[in-house]
XYZ file of C-alpha atoms in Angstrom:
554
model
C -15.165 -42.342 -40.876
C -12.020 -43.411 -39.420
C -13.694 -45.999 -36.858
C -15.075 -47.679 -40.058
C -12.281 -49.702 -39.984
C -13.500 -50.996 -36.902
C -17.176 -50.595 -37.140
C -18.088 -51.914 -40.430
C -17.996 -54.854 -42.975
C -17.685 -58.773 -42.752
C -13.869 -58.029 -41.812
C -14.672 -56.217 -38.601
C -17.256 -58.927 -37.275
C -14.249 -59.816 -34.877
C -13.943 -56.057 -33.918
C -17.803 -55.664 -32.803
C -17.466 -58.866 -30.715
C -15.112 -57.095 -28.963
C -17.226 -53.833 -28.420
C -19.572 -55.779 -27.718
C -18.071 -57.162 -24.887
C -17.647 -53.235 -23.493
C -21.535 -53.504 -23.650
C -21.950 -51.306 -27.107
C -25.404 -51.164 -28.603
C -25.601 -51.257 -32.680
C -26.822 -47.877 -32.116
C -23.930 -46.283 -30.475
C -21.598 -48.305 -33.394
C -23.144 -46.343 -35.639
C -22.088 -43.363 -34.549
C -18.936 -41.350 -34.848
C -16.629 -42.854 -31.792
C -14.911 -40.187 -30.307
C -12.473 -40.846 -27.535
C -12.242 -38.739 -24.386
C -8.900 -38.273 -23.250
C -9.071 -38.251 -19.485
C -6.313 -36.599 -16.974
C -7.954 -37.688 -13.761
C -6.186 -38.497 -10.767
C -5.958 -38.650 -7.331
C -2.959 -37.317 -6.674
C -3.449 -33.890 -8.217
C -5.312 -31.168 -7.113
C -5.776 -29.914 -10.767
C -6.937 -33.127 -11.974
C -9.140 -34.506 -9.281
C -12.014 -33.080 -10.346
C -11.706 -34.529 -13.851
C -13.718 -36.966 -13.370
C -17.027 -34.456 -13.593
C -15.564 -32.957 -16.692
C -15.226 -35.976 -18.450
C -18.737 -37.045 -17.541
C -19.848 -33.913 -18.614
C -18.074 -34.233 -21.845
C -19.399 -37.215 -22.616
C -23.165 -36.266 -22.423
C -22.432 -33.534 -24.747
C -21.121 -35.283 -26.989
C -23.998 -37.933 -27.218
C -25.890 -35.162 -27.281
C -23.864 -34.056 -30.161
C -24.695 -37.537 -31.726
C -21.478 -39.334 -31.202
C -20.350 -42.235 -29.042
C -17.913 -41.421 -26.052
C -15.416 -43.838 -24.964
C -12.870 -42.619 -22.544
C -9.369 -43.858 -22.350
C -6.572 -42.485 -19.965
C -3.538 -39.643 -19.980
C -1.038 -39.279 -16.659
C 0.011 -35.974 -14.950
C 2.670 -35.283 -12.510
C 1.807 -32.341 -9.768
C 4.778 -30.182 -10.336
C 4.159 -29.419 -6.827
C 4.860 -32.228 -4.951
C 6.977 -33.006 -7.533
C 9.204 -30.015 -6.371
C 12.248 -29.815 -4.780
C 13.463 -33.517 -5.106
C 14.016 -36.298 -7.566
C 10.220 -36.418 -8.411
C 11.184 -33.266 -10.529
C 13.649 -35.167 -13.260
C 9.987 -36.579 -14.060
C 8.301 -34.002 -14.631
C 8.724 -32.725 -18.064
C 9.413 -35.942 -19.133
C 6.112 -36.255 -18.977
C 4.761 -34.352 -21.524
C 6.111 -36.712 -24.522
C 5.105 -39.997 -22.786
C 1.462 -38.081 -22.534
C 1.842 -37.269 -26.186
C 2.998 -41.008 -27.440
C 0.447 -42.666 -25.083
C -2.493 -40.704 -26.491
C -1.345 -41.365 -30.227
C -0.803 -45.159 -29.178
C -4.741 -44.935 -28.067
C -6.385 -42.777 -30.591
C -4.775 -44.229 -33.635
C -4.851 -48.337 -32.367
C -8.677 -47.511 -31.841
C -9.484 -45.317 -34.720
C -11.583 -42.585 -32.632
C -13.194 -40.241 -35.495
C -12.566 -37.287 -33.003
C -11.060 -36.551 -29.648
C -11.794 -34.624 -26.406
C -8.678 -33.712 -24.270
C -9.310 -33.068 -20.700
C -6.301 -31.912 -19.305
C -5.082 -29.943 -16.649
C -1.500 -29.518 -15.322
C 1.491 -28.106 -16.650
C 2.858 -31.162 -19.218
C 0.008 -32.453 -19.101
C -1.825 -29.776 -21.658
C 1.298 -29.308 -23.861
C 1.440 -33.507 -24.028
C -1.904 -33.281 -25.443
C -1.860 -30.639 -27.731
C 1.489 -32.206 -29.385
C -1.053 -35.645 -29.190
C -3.994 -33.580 -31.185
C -1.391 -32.552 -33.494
C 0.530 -35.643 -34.899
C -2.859 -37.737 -34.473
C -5.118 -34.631 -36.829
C -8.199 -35.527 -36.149
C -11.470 -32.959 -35.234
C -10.143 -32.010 -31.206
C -11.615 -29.468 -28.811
C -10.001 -28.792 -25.279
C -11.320 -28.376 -21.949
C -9.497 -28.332 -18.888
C -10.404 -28.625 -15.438
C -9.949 -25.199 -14.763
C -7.433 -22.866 -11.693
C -7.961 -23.207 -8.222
C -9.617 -20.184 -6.055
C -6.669 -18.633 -4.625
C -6.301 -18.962 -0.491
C -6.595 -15.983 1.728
C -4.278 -15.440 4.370
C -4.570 -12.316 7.057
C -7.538 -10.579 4.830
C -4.518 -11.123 1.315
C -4.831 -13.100 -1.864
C -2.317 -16.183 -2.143
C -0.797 -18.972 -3.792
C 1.652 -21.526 -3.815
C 4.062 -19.327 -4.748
C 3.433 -17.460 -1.633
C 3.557 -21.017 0.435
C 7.200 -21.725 -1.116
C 8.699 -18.209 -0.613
C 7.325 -18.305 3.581
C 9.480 -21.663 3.543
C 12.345 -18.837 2.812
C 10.943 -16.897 5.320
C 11.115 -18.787 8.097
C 14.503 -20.118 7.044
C 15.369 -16.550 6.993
C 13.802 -16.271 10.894
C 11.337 -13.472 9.495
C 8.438 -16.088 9.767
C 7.169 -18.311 12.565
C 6.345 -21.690 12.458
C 3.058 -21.004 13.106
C 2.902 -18.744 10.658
C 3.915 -20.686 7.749
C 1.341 -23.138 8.985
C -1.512 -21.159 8.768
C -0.155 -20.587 4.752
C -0.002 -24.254 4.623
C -3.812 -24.684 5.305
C -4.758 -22.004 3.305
C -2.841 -21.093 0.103
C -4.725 -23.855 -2.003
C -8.390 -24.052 -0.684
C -9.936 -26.373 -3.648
C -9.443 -28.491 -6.348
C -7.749 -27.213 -9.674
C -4.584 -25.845 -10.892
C -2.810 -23.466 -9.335
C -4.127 -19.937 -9.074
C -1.556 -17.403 -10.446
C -0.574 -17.698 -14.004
C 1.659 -20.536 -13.418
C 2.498 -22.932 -16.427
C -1.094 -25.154 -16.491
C -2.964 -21.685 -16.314
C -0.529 -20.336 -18.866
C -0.858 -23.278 -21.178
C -4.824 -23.414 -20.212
C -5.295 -19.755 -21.656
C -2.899 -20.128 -24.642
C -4.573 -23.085 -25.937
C -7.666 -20.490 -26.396
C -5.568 -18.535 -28.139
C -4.093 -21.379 -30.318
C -7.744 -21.801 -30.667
C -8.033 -25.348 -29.640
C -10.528 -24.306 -26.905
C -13.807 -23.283 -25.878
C -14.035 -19.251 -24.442
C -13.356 -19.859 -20.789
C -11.301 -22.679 -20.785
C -8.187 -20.948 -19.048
C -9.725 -18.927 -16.693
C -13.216 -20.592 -15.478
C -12.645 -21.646 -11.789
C -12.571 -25.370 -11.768
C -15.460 -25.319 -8.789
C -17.754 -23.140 -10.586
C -20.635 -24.724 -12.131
C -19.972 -22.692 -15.296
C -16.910 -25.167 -16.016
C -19.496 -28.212 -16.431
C -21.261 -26.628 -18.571
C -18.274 -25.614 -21.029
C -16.943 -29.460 -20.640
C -20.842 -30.088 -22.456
C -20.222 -27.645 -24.759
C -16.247 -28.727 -25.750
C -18.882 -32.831 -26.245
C -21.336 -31.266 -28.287
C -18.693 -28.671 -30.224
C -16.549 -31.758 -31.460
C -19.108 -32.927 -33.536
C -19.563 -29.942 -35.131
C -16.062 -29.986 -35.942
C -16.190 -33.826 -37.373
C -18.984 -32.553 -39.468
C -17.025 -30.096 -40.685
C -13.935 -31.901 -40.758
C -11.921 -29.002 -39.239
C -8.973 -30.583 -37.542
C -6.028 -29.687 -35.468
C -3.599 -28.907 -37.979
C -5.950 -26.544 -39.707
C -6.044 -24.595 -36.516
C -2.321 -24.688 -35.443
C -1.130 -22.737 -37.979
C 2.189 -20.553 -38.173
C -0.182 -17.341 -37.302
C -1.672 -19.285 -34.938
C 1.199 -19.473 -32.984
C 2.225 -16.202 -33.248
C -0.936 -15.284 -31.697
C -0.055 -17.524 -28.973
C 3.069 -16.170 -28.546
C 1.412 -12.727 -28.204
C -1.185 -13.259 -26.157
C 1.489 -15.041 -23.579
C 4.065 -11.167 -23.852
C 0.327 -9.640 -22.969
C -0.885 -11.848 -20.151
C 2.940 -12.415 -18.549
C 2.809 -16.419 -18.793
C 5.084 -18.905 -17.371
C 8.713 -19.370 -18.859
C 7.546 -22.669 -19.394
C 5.484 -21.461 -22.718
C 8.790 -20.898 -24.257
C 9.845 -24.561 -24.158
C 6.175 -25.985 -24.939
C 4.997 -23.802 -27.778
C 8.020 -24.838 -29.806
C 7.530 -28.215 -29.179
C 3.332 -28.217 -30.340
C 4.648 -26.355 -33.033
C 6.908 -29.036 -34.037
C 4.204 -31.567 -34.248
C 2.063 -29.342 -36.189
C 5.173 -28.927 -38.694
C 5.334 -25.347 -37.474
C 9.305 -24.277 -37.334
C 9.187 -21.830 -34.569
C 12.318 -20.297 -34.059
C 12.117 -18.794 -29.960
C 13.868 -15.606 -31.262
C 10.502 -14.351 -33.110
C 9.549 -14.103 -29.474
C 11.902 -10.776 -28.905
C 10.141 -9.215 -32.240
C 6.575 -10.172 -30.506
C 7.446 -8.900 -27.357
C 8.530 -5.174 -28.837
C 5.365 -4.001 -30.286
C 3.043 -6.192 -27.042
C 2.554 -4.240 -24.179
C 2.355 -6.091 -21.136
C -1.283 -5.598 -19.933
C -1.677 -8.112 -16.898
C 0.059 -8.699 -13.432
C -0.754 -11.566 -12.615
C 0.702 -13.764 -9.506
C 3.353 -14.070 -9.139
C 3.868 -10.433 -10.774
C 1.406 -9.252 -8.657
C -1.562 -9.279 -6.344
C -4.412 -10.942 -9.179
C -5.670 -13.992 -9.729
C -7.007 -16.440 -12.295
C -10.563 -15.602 -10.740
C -10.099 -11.682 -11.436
C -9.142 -12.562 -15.110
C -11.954 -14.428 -15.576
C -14.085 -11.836 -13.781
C -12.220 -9.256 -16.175
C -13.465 -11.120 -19.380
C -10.627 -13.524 -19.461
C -8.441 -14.440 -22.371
C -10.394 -12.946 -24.999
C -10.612 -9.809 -23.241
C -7.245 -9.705 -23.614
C -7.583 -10.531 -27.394
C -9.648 -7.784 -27.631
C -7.218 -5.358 -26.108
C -4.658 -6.373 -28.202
C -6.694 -6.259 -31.575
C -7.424 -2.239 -30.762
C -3.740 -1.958 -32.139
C -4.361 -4.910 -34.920
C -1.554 -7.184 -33.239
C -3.868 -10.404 -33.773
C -4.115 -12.374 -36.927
C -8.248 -12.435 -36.648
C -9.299 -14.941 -40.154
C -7.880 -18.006 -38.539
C -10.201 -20.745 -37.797
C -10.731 -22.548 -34.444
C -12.391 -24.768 -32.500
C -15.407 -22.299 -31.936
C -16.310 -23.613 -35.843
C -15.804 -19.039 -35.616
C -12.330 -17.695 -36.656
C -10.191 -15.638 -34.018
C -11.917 -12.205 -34.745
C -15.872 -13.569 -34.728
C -15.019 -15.001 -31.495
C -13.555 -11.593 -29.670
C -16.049 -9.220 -31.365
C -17.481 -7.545 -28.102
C -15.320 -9.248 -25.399
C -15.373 -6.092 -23.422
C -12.482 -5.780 -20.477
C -15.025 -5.481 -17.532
C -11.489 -4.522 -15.340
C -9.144 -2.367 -16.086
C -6.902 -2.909 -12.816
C -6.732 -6.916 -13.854
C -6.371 -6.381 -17.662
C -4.993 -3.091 -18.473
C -6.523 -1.011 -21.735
C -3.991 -1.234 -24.377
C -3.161 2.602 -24.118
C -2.130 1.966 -20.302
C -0.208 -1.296 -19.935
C 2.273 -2.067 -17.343
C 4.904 -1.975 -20.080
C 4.865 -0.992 -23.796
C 6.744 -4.463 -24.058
C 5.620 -7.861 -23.561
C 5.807 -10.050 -20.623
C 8.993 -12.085 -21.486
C 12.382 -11.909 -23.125
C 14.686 -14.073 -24.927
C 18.354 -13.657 -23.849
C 21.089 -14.014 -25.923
C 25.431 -13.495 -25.201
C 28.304 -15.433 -24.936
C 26.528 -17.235 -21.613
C 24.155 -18.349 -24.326
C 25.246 -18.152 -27.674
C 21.391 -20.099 -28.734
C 19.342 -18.395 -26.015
C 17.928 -18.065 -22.119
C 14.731 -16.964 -21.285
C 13.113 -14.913 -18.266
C 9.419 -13.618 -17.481
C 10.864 -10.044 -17.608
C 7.074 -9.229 -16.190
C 8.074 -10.831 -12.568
C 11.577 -8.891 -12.690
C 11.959 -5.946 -10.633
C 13.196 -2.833 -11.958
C 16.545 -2.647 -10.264
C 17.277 -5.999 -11.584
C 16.683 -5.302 -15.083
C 20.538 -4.928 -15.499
C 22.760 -6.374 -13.142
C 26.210 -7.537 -13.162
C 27.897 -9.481 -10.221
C 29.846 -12.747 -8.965
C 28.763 -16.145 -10.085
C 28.226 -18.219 -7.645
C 28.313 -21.554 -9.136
C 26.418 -24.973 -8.304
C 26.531 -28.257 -10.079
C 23.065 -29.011 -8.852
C 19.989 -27.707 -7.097
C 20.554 -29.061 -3.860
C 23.761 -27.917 -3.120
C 22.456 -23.937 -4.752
C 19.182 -24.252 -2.226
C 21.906 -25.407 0.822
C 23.935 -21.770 0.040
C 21.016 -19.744 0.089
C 19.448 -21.143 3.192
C 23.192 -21.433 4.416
C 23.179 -17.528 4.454
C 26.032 -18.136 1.793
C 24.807 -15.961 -1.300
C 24.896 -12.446 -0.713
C 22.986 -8.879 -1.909
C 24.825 -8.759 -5.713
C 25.676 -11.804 -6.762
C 24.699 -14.239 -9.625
C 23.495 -17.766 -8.443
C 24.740 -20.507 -11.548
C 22.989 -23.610 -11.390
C 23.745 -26.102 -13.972
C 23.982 -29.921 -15.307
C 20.014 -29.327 -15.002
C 19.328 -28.975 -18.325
C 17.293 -31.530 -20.669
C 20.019 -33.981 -20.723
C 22.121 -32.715 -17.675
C 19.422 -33.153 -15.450
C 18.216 -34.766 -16.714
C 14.792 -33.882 -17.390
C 15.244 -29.975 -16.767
C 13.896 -29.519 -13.496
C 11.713 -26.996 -12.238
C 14.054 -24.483 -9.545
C 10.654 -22.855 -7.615
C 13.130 -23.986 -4.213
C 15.937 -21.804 -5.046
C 13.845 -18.957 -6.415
C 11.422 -18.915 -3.629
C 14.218 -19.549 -1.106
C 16.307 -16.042 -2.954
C 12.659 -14.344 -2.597
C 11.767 -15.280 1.319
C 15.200 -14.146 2.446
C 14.834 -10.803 0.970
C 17.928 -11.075 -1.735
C 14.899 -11.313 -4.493
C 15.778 -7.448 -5.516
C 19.364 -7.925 -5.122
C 20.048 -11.568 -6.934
C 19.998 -13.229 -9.948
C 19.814 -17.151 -10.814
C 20.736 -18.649 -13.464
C 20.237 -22.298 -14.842
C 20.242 -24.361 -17.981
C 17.321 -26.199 -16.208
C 13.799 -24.505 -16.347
C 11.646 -22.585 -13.887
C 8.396 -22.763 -12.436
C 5.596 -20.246 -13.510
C 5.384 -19.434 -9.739
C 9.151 -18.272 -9.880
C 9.670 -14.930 -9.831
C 12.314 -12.130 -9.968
C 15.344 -12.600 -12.191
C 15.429 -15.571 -12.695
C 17.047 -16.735 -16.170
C 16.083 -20.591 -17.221
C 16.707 -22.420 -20.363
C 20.200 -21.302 -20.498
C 21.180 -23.000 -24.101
C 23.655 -24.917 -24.969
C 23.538 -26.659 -21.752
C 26.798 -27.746 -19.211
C 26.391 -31.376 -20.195
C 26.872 -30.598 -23.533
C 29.378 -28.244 -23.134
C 27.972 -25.118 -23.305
C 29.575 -21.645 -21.769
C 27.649 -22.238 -18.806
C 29.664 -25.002 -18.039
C 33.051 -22.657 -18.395
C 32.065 -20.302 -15.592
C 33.758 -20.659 -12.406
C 33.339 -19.316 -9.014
C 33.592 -15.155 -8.935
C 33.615 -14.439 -12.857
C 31.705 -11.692 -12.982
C 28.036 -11.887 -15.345
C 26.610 -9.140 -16.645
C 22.583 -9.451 -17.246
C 21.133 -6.850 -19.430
C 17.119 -7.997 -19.992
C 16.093 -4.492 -22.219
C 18.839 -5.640 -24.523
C 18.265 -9.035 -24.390
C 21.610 -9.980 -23.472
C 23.435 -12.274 -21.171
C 26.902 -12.197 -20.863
C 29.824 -13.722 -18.618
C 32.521 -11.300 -18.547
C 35.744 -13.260 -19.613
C 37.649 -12.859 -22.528
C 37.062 -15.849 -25.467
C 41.095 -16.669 -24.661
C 40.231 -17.704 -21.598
C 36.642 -19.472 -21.946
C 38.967 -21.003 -25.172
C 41.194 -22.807 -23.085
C 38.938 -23.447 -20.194
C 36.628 -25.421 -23.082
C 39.616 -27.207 -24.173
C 40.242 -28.986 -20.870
C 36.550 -29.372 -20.012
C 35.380 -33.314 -19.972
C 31.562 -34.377 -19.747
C 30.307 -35.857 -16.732
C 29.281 -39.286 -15.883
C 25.318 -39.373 -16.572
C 23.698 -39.070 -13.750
C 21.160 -41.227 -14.537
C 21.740 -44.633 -16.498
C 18.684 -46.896 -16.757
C 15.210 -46.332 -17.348
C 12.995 -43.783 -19.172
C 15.198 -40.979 -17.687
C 18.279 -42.210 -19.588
C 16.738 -42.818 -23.052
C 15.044 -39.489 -22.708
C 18.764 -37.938 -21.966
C 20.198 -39.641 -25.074
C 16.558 -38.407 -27.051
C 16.459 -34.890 -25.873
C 17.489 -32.009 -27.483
C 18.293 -28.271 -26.071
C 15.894 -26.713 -24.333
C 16.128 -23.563 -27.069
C 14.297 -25.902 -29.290
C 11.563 -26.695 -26.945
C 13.412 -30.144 -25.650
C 11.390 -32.021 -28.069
C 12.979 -35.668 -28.853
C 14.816 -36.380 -31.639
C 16.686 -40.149 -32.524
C 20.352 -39.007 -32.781
């Protein structure tokens, strides 16, 4: 055991005194200590309820015949992180989650870990944690939010940010947008359309580093207590068998993950956090094996904010292996690969029946014989862009207009609500990007601000920074290289005309390479905008948000 080196011997007498001031029996040092990663705050609705998981953990894993000890992990609600400078600190997040945990797991010498996340770095900073640190790991996460109900209709935050639009758009009342304020987000948990944390929540089933439920159970259902004593007593199973991460997170483990996201019609967000678990795991996963994924997955779910279901009605439907199942009809799952079940992938979805076919479509009916998002590629971005072609309507699907171009999100989100950007054109937001930004912020302002107006059928945005799963429409993110490295999308000026063309995967600004030639040639980097702190190491760490913006020493 790894917490020998703690536990055990004349050596260690000066370790025990210590555990024995935490009030630690022989007994329990003779146990396996496993160390239960806890997310809970009070300052996030997904993660206030954490507390009850983590106790609940804990008991199954004494149960289980190990020792808990729980040490903590941060989160950042993207939420009220939105719109402001809260946002450069939001994906930042998810490698200060990932070194923190390692810092705690390996100083200690837990035999085996429980990760209780929630939010949206907050999952991917943990599974990048379980990872590098290899030792037996289960997941559980505190589970989506019921969604609100407004005027007898299903909503969400996304619906909250879009009425914002609304009303500046005079098609709302202030009264109205009130009553979405009290009621789009009725309880505790994250967010209920597949946003990023729900996203990340279901795809770490199918990574296989959680229990059956753990992306879809409602965080205020009793059932989700009961699978946080299951992920306690599970562990231990998996430290008896000494089945750890990296024997889980395999290459075809990831390309399950990567299918099951084209199927359900996750976040954008996916697209920079796979990559970067995969990197930890010693996985190289190159983002344009998502394209080949995406043409033989259909699409089978709609969920907000591509449509009018819920995390509730997937988890009603069967929830994410359901899905699994539908997909294996047409043998699209690798099914031998161990997980954290103890079961491989196809002992686990034997008999997962889809118990709704209007929230998970049958695999001979899906919404679209492709999957749910698309990697871009063109001389706008000669690595690649991304888009959740799944929450793009069809008369967007190729579009070519004006750019319209913005050095920052503030000064895009003052146009639109300006009445400034028009039916047609092309909305460029850049110096957002990893290192621009830096920190790559979320644009759910702009995008829900395009939406509530009404221009959400009629224009397109596009940004080396990232978007929110609650964006929708076409909306292009991840534009790589970046502007602040000097990347195309830093060449476009006001009224070139870009041509977006999502069924062939291309992205294009329409100006010859004469032009963007000597344009490049005169083009000087800007002053940081940011020069102390964590945000300015992470801008000289980070690397290109094509490559999941994991951090590299240069």
């Amino acid at each position: 055991m790894k917490s020998d080196a703690v536990t055990k011997g004349i050596q260690q007498a000066p370790h025990r005194s210590l555990f024995n001031a935490l009030g630690l029996t022989e007994e329990e040092l003779s146990k396996p200590l496993v160390g239960i990663v806890s997310s809970y705050n009070e300052i996030v609705p997904g993660h206030m309820n954490l507390d009850k998981i983590v106790e609940a953990v804990k008991l199954g894993v004494a149960m289980g015949g190990g020792t808990p000890i729980v040490f903590p992990a941060i989160a950042v609600c993207d939420g009220i992180a939105m719109g402001h400078v809260g946002m450069k600190y939001s994906l930042v997040t998810r490698d200060l989650i990932a070194d923190s945990t390692e810092c705690m797991a390996i100083a200690h010498q837990f035999d085996a870990l429980v990760m209780v996340p929630n939010c949206d770095k907050n999952v991917p900073g943990l599974l990048m944690a379980a990872a590098r640190i290899n030792v037996p790991t289960v997941f559980v996460s505190g589970g989506p939010m019921l969604a609100g109900h407004v005027k007898g209709q299903k909503r969400s935050l996304s619906s909250m940010f879009e009425a914002v639009g609304s009303h500046a758009a005079g098609s709302m009342s202030e009264e109205e947008v009130q009553e979405f304020e009290e009621k789009v987000c009725p309880t505790c948990g994250s967010c209920s359309g597949m946003y990023t944390a729900n996203s990340m929540n279901c795809l770490t089933e199918a990574l296989g580093m959680g229990l059956r439920g753990n992306g879809t159970i409602p965080a205020v259902y009793s059932e989700r207590i009961k699978l946080a004593k299951h992920a306690g007593m599970q562990v231990m199973e998996l430290l008896r068998k000494n089945i750890c991460p990296r024997d889980i997170m395999t290459e075809k483990a990831f390309l399950n993950a990567l299918t099951v996201d084209m199927a359900l019609g996750c976040s954008t967000n996916s697209m920079l956090h796979l990559p970067a678990i995969a990197h930890e795991a010693g996985v190289d996963l190159n983002m344009e094996v998502a394209n080949e994924m995406s043409a033989k997955t259909p699409n089978l779910c709609h969920l907000a904010p591509a449509g009018p279901t819920y995390m509730e009605d997937l988890n009603e439907a069967g929830g994410v292996y359901a899905v699994m199942n539908e997909l294996n009809k047409k043998n699209l799952l690798y099914t031998d690969l161990m997980t954290a079940t103890g079961k491989t992938v196809g002992e686990n979805i034997k008999g997962c029946e889809n118990k709704n076919p209007e929230v998970i479509r049958p695999i001979d009916n899906p919404y679209s014989e492709i999957g749910g998002i698309a990697v871009l590629k063109g001389n706008l971005a000669p690595d690649t862009a991304v888009v959740k072609r799944s929450a793009v309507v069809p008369e967007m699907m190729v579009h070519e207009g004006p750019a319209r171009v913005f050095d920052s999100e503030e000064d895009a989100i003052a146009a639109i609500k300006g009445g400034k950007i028009v039916a047609g054109d092309v909305v460029v937001i850049r110096y957002e990007g990893p290192k621009g930004g830096p920190g790559m912020r979320e644009m759910l302002n702009p995008t829900s601000a395009i939406a509530g107006m009404g221009l959400g059928s009629t224009v397109a945005l596009i940004t080396d920074g990232r978007f929110s799963g609650a964006s929708r429409g076409a909306s292009i993110g991840h534009v790589s290289p970046e502007a602040a490295v000097g990347g195309p999308i830093a060449l476009v000026e006001e009224g070139d005309r870009i041509r977006i063309d999502i069924p062939n995967n291309q992205l294009d600004v329409l100006v010859s390479e004469e032009v963007m030639a000597e344009r490049k040639a005169k083009w000087q980097p800007r002053e940081p905008k940011v020069t102390t702190g964590y945000l300015a190491r992470y801008a000289k760490m980070v690397t290109s948000g094509n490559r999941g913006a994991v951090l590299e020493i240069h």
